[in-house]
Amino acid sequence: MNLPGLPHVLRAVAMTPGQTALLDHLRDRIGSKAIITERDAIAPWETDWRGRWHGHAPALLSPGSTQEVAAIVAAARAAGVALVPQGGNTSMVGGATPPEDGSALILSLRRLNRVRGIDTHANLAIAEAGVILETLHQAVAAEGRRFPLTLGSRGSATIGGLVSTNAGGTQVLRWGTMRGLVAGIEAVLPDGSVHDGLAVLKKDNRGYDLTQLLIGAEGTLGIVTAAALRLAPAITARAVGWAGCANPVDALALLRRMQAATDRIESFEIIRGDSLRRVLDHVPGTRSPLAGQHAWHVLIEAVASDPEPVPGAESPAGLLERLLAPALADGLIADAVVAASEAQAEAFWRLRESLSEAERAGGPALQFDISVPVEAMPRFMLDAAAAAEARFPGTHATAFGHLGDGNVHFHVRAPTSAAADRWYADEAPAITRFVDDLVVAAGGSISAEHGIGQMKLAELERLGPPARLHALRAIKAALDPAGLLNPGKLVRLAREPAGK
Amino acid sequence: MNLPGLPHVLRAVAMTPGQTALLDHLRDRIGSKAIITERDAIAPWETDWRGRWHGHAPALLSPGSTQEVAAIVAAARAAGVALVPQGGNTSMVGGATPPEDGSALILSLRRLNRVRGIDTHANLAIAEAGVILETLHQAVAAEGRRFPLTLGSRGSATIGGLVSTNAGGTQVLRWGTMRGLVAGIEAVLPDGSVHDGLAVLKKDNRGYDLTQLLIGAEGTLGIVTAAALRLAPAITARAVGWAGCANPVDALALLRRMQAATDRIESFEIIRGDSLRRVLDHVPGTRSPLAGQHAWHVLIEAVASDPEPVPGAESPAGLLERLLAPALADGLIADAVVAASEAQAEAFWRLRESLSEAERAGGPALQFDISVPVEAMPRFMLDAAAAAEARFPGTHATAFGHLGDGNVHFHVRAPTSAAADRWYADEAPAITRFVDDLVVAAGGSISAEHGIGQMKLAELERLGPPARLHALRAIKAALDPAGLLNPGKLVRLAREPAGK
């Protein structure tokens, strides 16, 4: 692992004879322009966006069609050359960074960037792997639809990467992760054949579901080249509320009440009082939605999306007010407000979306993307933070995020006296194991949204039930016996080195 | 294949030495009462419910816990004895019938019949594999919830079988198949280890999704022992409408209009006029919902499920009337009625649910459970029926069912002059290939709901893309290298005989 702050050395990478032969072969198939070997052009893609993972690739391949991807994969298999698929390079776990030894080429999907079609009857869009999420949002909005998944990196993240990591975000509460939004995929399998699963069938029971197997497989079982994606009606009205409460237990109780009364709650995010104060201090022009101080805050979004007016229908703001009033009256929450304008609604969301940045400004920190069963999350947020602070004196632990998904971002910040480099090097491994052990003890997942990539591979192997790890390796070995697709990510075959 | 009408010979089945040793070993582990070797007690489970598939098993194992299932699978693997998992024995494709040669034992999951818990906050139920669907319906109804999947065999079909076949039914339009309703499973893997995926995590990206892989795997990759199932609020009101129209194209246009206006349409079923007349002739006490004759009919159900009254909310009946009126006015449909009472609503549904029975009474017929992309289904229903009748003179082809899912039951009835046995033996293979070819040409699936089992294995192998079949076989060989779980179903390993 390359720790934050360590310099990346830009160096020439010698090509193996197999790689040279592969590129010679491919020049006729995909054209010279699609084969990039200039160091300066490759370098930005050898490092992840946060600068934590560095690799080396002697070439970057940039095919323009599914057929060209298939030709590359088939030829790479014949030549025994590994490929690292890459979309927007926004992985949080080093999932798209090539190995350090230059043994793999980068396979960029960014030129596969067409929205092939939008079917407003079936409410489906077919987008190629390189389509950027925000581009898709705009394309379907022009047709009165929306693709109900969004996240901070929407301006860079691509459909292929979102499928391959089973991405989540802030609308999972109502719409689920990518797994629930993908109706079919087209992918190149490790033998170079094309799996065409784009003809969307709502019912299809012809054996093991390859589409589901490839979702979240991080490019280790095939290269996703396009996806059929479920669309929802465009939002016609929304309301964003903000409430203060005593603890996460009450926050979840509020969510459960609301969900029992309506299916129109789209987001439900929890924020600790001191984290909010950090945002207010750090981000100019922000102010708290509520006058008083509260130990915990929740942001709630309700939407309406009826394309035709429904007689007598309640507005989202009316809905939130109706549901928040009794919670205020019986003390479940201490205060609440519903944004009076779209500008105010955006200001509420900005507070939430500034949390990571504000936390980062607070000093070196380890950020864990973890999940536990939803009902267990309130206690976990309280107990795990207290346990981490007790075990590692001087640290500051906090959690915020998608309470209704049982998924929070759990941060452990270094003591104010700590030097960043030393703290990351000396303390991070022990803190990581400590937090991951707490997660496993609570029946949770050490990777809720971000995947395993390189970063969490050792912990997955340490903590994964042996039967599950055995099954993962058996499937990988069966479909990609030479281990040529995204080597060193997610699952290691027996003959790969056990650690770096 | 055993064709309908051929007698099943009840015969003693000799036990192999491996089977004898296995039973001796298991007697200590699961108790003698859980090992059934009496011929009379086994016989009912050696034949599928329609009497089309007959096998032989020298013993039936009936474990009472997940641990006992694990002990059986581990011991069977050590002894090299195959197991055929069985729930309610309601397979339509011979998926739970043991091989004819007595080489496998039946592993009945029916004693795993506890509903382990119902969580009304998280809206989840955990049910063991042997829980009958109707029992689950009743258990969650008592908590003000419903499990939104139902089908004709709900009084027999079990959760394990429903998961393992990714079952569908009449509520898929809104709720999806089992794949969308399963939040997690517990299963015994082929090596006897237990995959515990019941701690429901809404976000969990730790590699290939074993739960999704086991859904629809027909017991060939593991034995499902329990599932966490998503619940929906109980229905507080429903309305059932009936409309007559000129053709399936107009029917789908009606559905699309309705779906654009509301998300409360729960079912949308299509019935051809002559099929309806057959029901009216065949089933005593039935009458047509509409006065006139129509070429095609649709049944539409809308529901409300708000546990608390919503101010000004429209009733399902009001919704249907509001949406049907403009379709009547502009001629998209010729006539329509909304059931005036729950009794009338049930009478409408009874017409739909009597279709298979009435069609069967019309003489020998081949029934295909097929799907194509929804938008292609109206033309497919018309064109495929005409093509089949033209190619096989004297036959009568019709289609009915889940139009909004792109899934219909396509029936080809024998000429009235045909003798059943001869027709099944002489004509069925050619008709099957003809219909399946049409389905594949339309981008569809030769098995929408029922799975592959034994019945569709040869056609899957004939029609499946080689890359897909290769991947299926590789996964099977990786996880169950000895081919001991439900042999001869869904996927054949290379060394298994190519046909029977």
Short mmCIF file of C-alpha atoms in Angstrom, two decimals, chain A residues 26-37 60:
data_model
loop_
_atom_site.label_atom_id
_atom_site.label_comp_id
_atom_site.label_asym_id
_atom_site.label_seq_id
_atom_site.Cartn_x
_atom_site.Cartn_y
_atom_site.Cartn_z
CA LEU A 26 -3.91 -5.00 -31.49
CA ARG A 27 -2.64 -2.17 -33.69
CA ASP A 28 -4.44 -3.77 -36.63
CA ARG A 29 -7.56 -4.47 -34.66
CA ILE A 30 -8.26 -1.30 -32.72
CA GLY A 31 -5.95 1.22 -34.39
CA SER A 32 -2.82 2.91 -33.14
CA LYS A 33 -4.70 5.85 -31.69
CA ALA A 34 -6.42 3.55 -29.22
CA ILE A 35 -3.07 2.35 -27.89
CA ILE A 36 -1.46 4.93 -25.64
CA THR A 37 2.12 4.44 -24.55
CA LEU A 60 -3.34 2.24 -21.84
#
